[in-house]
Short mmCIF file of N, CA and C in Angstrom, two decimals:
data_model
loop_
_atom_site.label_atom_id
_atom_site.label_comp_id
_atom_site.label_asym_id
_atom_site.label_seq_id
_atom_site.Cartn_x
_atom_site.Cartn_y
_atom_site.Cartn_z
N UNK A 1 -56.36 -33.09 57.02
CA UNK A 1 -56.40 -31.65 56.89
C UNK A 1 -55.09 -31.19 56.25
N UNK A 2 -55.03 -30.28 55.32
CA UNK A 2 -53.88 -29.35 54.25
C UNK A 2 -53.69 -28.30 55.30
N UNK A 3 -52.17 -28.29 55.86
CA UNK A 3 -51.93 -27.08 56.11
C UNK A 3 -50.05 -26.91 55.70
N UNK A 4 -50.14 -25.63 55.86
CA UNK A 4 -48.90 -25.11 55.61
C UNK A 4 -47.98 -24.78 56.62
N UNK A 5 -46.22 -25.66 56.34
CA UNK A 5 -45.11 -25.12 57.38
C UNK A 5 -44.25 -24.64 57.06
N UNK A 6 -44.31 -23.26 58.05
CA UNK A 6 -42.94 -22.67 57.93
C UNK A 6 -41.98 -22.75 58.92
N UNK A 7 -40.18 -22.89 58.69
CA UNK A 7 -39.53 -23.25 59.57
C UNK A 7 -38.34 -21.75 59.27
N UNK A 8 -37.94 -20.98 60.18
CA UNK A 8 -37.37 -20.04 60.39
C UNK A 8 -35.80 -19.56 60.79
N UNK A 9 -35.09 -19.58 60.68
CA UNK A 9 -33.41 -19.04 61.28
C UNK A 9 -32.92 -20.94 61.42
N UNK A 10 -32.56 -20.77 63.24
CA UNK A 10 -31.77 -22.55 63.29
C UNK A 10 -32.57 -23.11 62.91
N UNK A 11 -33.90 -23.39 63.10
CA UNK A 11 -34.98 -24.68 62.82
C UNK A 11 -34.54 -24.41 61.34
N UNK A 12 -34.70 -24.10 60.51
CA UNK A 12 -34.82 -23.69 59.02
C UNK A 12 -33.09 -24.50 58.66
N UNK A 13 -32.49 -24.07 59.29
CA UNK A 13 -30.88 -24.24 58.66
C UNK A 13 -30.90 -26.19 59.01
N UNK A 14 -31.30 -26.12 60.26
CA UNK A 14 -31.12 -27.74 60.62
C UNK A 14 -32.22 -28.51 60.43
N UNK A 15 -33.10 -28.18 60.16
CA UNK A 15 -34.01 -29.36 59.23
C UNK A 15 -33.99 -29.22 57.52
N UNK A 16 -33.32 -28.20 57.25
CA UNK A 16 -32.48 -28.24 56.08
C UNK A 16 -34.20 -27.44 54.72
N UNK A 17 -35.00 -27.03 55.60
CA UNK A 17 -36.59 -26.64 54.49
C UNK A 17 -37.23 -25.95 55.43
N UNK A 18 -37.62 -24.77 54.73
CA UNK A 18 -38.14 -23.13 54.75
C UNK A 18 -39.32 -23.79 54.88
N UNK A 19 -39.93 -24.37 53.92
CA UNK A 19 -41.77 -24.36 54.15
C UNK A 19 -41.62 -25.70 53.73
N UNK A 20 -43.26 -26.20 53.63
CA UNK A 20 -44.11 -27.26 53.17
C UNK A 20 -45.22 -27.52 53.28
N UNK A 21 -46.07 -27.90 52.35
CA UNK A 21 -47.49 -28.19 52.74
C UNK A 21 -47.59 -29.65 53.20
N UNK A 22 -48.29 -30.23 53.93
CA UNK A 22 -48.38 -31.33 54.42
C UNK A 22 -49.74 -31.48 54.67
N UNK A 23 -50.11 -32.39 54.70
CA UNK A 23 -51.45 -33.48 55.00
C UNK A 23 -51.61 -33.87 56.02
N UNK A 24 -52.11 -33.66 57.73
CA UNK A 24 -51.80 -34.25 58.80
C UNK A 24 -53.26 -35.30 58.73
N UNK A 25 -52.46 -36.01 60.00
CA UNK A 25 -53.29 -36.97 60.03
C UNK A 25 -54.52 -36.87 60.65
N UNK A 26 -55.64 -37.57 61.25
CA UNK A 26 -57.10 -37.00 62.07
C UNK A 26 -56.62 -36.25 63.62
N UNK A 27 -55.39 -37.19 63.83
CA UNK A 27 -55.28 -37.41 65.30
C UNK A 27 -54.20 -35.97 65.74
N UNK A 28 -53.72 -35.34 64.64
CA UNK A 28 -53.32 -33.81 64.81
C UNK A 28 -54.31 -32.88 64.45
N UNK A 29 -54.35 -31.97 65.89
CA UNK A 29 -55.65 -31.46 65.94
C UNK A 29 -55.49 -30.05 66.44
N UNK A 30 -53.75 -29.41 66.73
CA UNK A 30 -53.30 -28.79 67.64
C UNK A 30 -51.66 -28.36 67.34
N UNK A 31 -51.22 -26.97 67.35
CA UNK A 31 -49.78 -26.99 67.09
C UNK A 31 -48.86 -27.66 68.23
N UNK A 32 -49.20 -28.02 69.18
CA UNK A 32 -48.66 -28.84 69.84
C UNK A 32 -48.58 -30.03 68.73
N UNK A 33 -49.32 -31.00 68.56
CA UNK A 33 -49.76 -32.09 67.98
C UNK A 33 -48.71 -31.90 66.82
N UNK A 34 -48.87 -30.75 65.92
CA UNK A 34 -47.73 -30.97 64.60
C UNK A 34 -46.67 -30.98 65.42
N UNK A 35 -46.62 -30.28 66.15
CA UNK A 35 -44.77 -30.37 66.44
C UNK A 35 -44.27 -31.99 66.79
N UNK A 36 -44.97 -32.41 67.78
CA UNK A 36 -44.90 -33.90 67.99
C UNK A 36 -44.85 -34.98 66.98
N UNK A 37 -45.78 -34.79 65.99
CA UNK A 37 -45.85 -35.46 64.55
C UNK A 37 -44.42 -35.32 63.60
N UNK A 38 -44.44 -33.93 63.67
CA UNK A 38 -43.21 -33.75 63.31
C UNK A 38 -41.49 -34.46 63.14
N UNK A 39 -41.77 -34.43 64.87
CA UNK A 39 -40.54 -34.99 65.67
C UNK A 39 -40.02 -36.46 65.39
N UNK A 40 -41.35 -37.01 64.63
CA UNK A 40 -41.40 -38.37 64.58
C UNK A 40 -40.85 -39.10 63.19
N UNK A 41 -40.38 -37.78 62.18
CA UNK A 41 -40.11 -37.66 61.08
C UNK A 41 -38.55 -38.68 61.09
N UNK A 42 -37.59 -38.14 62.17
CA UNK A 42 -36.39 -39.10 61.98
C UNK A 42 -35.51 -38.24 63.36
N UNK A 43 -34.29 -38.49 63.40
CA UNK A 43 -33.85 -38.14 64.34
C UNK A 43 -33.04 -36.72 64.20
N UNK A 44 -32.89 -36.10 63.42
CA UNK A 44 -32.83 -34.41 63.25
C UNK A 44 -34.20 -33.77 63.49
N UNK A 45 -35.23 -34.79 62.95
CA UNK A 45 -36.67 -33.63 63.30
C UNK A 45 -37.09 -33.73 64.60
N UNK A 46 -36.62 -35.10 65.33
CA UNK A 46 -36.88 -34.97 66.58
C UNK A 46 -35.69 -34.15 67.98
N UNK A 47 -34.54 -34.28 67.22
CA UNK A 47 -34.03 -32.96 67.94
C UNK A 47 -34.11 -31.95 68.00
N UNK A 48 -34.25 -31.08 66.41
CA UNK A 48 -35.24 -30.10 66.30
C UNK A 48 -36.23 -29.33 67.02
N UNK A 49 -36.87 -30.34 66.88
CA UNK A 49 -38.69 -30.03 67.50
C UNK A 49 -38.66 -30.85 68.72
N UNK A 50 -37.97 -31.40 69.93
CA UNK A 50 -37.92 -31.92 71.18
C UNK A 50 -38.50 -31.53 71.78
N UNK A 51 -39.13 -31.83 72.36
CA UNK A 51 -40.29 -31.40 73.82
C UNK A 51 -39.75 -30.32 74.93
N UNK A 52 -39.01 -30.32 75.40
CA UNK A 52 -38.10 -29.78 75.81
C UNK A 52 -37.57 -28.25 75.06
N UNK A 53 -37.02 -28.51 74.14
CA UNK A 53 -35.96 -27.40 73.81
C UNK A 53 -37.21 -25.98 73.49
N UNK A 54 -36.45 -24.89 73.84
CA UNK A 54 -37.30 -23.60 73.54
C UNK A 54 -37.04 -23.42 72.34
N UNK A 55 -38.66 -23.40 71.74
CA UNK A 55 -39.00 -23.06 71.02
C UNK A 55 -40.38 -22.10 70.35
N UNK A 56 -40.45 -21.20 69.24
CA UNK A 56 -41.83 -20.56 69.51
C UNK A 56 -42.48 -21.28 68.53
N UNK A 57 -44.29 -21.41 68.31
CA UNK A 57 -45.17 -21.44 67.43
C UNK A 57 -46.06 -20.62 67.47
N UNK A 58 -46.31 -20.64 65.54
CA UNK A 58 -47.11 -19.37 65.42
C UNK A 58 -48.29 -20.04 64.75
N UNK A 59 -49.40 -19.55 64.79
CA UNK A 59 -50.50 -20.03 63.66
C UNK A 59 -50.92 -19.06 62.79
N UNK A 60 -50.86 -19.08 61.54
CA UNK A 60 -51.50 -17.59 60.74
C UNK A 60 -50.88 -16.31 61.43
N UNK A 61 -49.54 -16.33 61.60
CA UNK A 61 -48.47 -15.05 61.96
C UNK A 61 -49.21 -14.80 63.72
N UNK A 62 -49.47 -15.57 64.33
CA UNK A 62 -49.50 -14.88 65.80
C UNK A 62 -48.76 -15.93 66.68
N UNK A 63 -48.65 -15.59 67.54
CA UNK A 63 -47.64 -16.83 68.42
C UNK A 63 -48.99 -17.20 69.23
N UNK A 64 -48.60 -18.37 69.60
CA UNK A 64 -49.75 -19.27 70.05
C UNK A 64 -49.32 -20.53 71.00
N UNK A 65 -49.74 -20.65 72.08
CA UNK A 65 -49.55 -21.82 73.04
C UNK A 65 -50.04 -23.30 72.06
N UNK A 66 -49.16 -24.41 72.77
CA UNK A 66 -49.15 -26.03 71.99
C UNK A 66 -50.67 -25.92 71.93
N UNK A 67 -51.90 -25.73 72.74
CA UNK A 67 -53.19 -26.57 72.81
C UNK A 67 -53.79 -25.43 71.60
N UNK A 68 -53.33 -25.01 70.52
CA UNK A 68 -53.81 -24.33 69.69
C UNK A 68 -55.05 -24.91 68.94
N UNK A 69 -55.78 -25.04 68.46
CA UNK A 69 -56.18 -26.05 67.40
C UNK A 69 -56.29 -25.27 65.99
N UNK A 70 -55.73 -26.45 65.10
CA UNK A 70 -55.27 -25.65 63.81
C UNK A 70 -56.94 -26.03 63.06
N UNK A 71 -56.88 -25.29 61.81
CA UNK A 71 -57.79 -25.36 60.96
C UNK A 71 -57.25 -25.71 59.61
N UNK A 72 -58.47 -25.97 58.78
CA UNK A 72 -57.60 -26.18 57.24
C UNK A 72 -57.61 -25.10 56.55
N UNK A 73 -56.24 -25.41 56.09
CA UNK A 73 -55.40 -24.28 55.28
C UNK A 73 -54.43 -23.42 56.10
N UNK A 74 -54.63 -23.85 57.40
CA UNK A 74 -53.78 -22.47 58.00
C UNK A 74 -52.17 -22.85 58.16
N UNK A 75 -51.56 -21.89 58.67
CA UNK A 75 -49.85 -22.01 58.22
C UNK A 75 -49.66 -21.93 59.58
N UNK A 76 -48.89 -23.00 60.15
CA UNK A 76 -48.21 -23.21 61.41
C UNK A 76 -46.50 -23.02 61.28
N UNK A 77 -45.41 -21.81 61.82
CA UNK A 77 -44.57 -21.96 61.99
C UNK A 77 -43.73 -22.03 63.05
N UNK A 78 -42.38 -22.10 63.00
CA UNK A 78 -41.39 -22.97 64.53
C UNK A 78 -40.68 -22.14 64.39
N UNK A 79 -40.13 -21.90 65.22
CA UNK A 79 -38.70 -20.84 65.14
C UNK A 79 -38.16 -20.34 66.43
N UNK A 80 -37.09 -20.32 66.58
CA UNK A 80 -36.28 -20.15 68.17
C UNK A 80 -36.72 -18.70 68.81
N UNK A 81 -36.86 -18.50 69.91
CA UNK A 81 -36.57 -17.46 70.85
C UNK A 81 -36.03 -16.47 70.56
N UNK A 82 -36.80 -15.36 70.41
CA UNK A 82 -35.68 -14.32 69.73
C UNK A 82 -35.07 -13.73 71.40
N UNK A 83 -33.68 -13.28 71.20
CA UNK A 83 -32.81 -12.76 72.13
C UNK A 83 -32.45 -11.09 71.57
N UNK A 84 -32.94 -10.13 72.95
CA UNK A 84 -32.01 -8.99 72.20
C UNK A 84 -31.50 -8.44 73.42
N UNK A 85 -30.70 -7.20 72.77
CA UNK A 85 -29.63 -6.85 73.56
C UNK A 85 -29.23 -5.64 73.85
#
């Protein structure tokens, strides 16, 4: 499946790329699932995207829990917690 990533503020600065289209594999089925796939990229994408660390995902501009399931073509992005004050 073709879908599209966008990466936002820190995620964006420390994985060093704004977007990309990518090709996932059968067995990503879920924005949980990219993020994990992701992580597996090297050891900045897996600190990045860690299981653990807070982080938000969106699918097609809405925020969305990991058990999402993506579709083709749609745009999954990552991006930290916004804080205000």
């Amino acid at each position: 499946m073709q879908i599209e990533l966008r990466f936002f503020a820190s995620v964006r600065e420390q994985l060093g790329t704004a977007q990309e289209a990518a090709m996932v594999p059968e067995t990503v089925r879920t924005v949980g699932d990219v993020r994990r796939w992701l992580a597996q990229r090297g050891p900045v994408w897996g600190e990045t995207l860690a299981e653990g660390r807070a982080l938000r995902m969106a699918l097609d501009h809405q925020v969305v829990p990991a058990d999402t399931a993506l579709h083709e073509g749609c745009e999954v992005a990552f991006f930290p917690p916004v804080t205000g004050g």
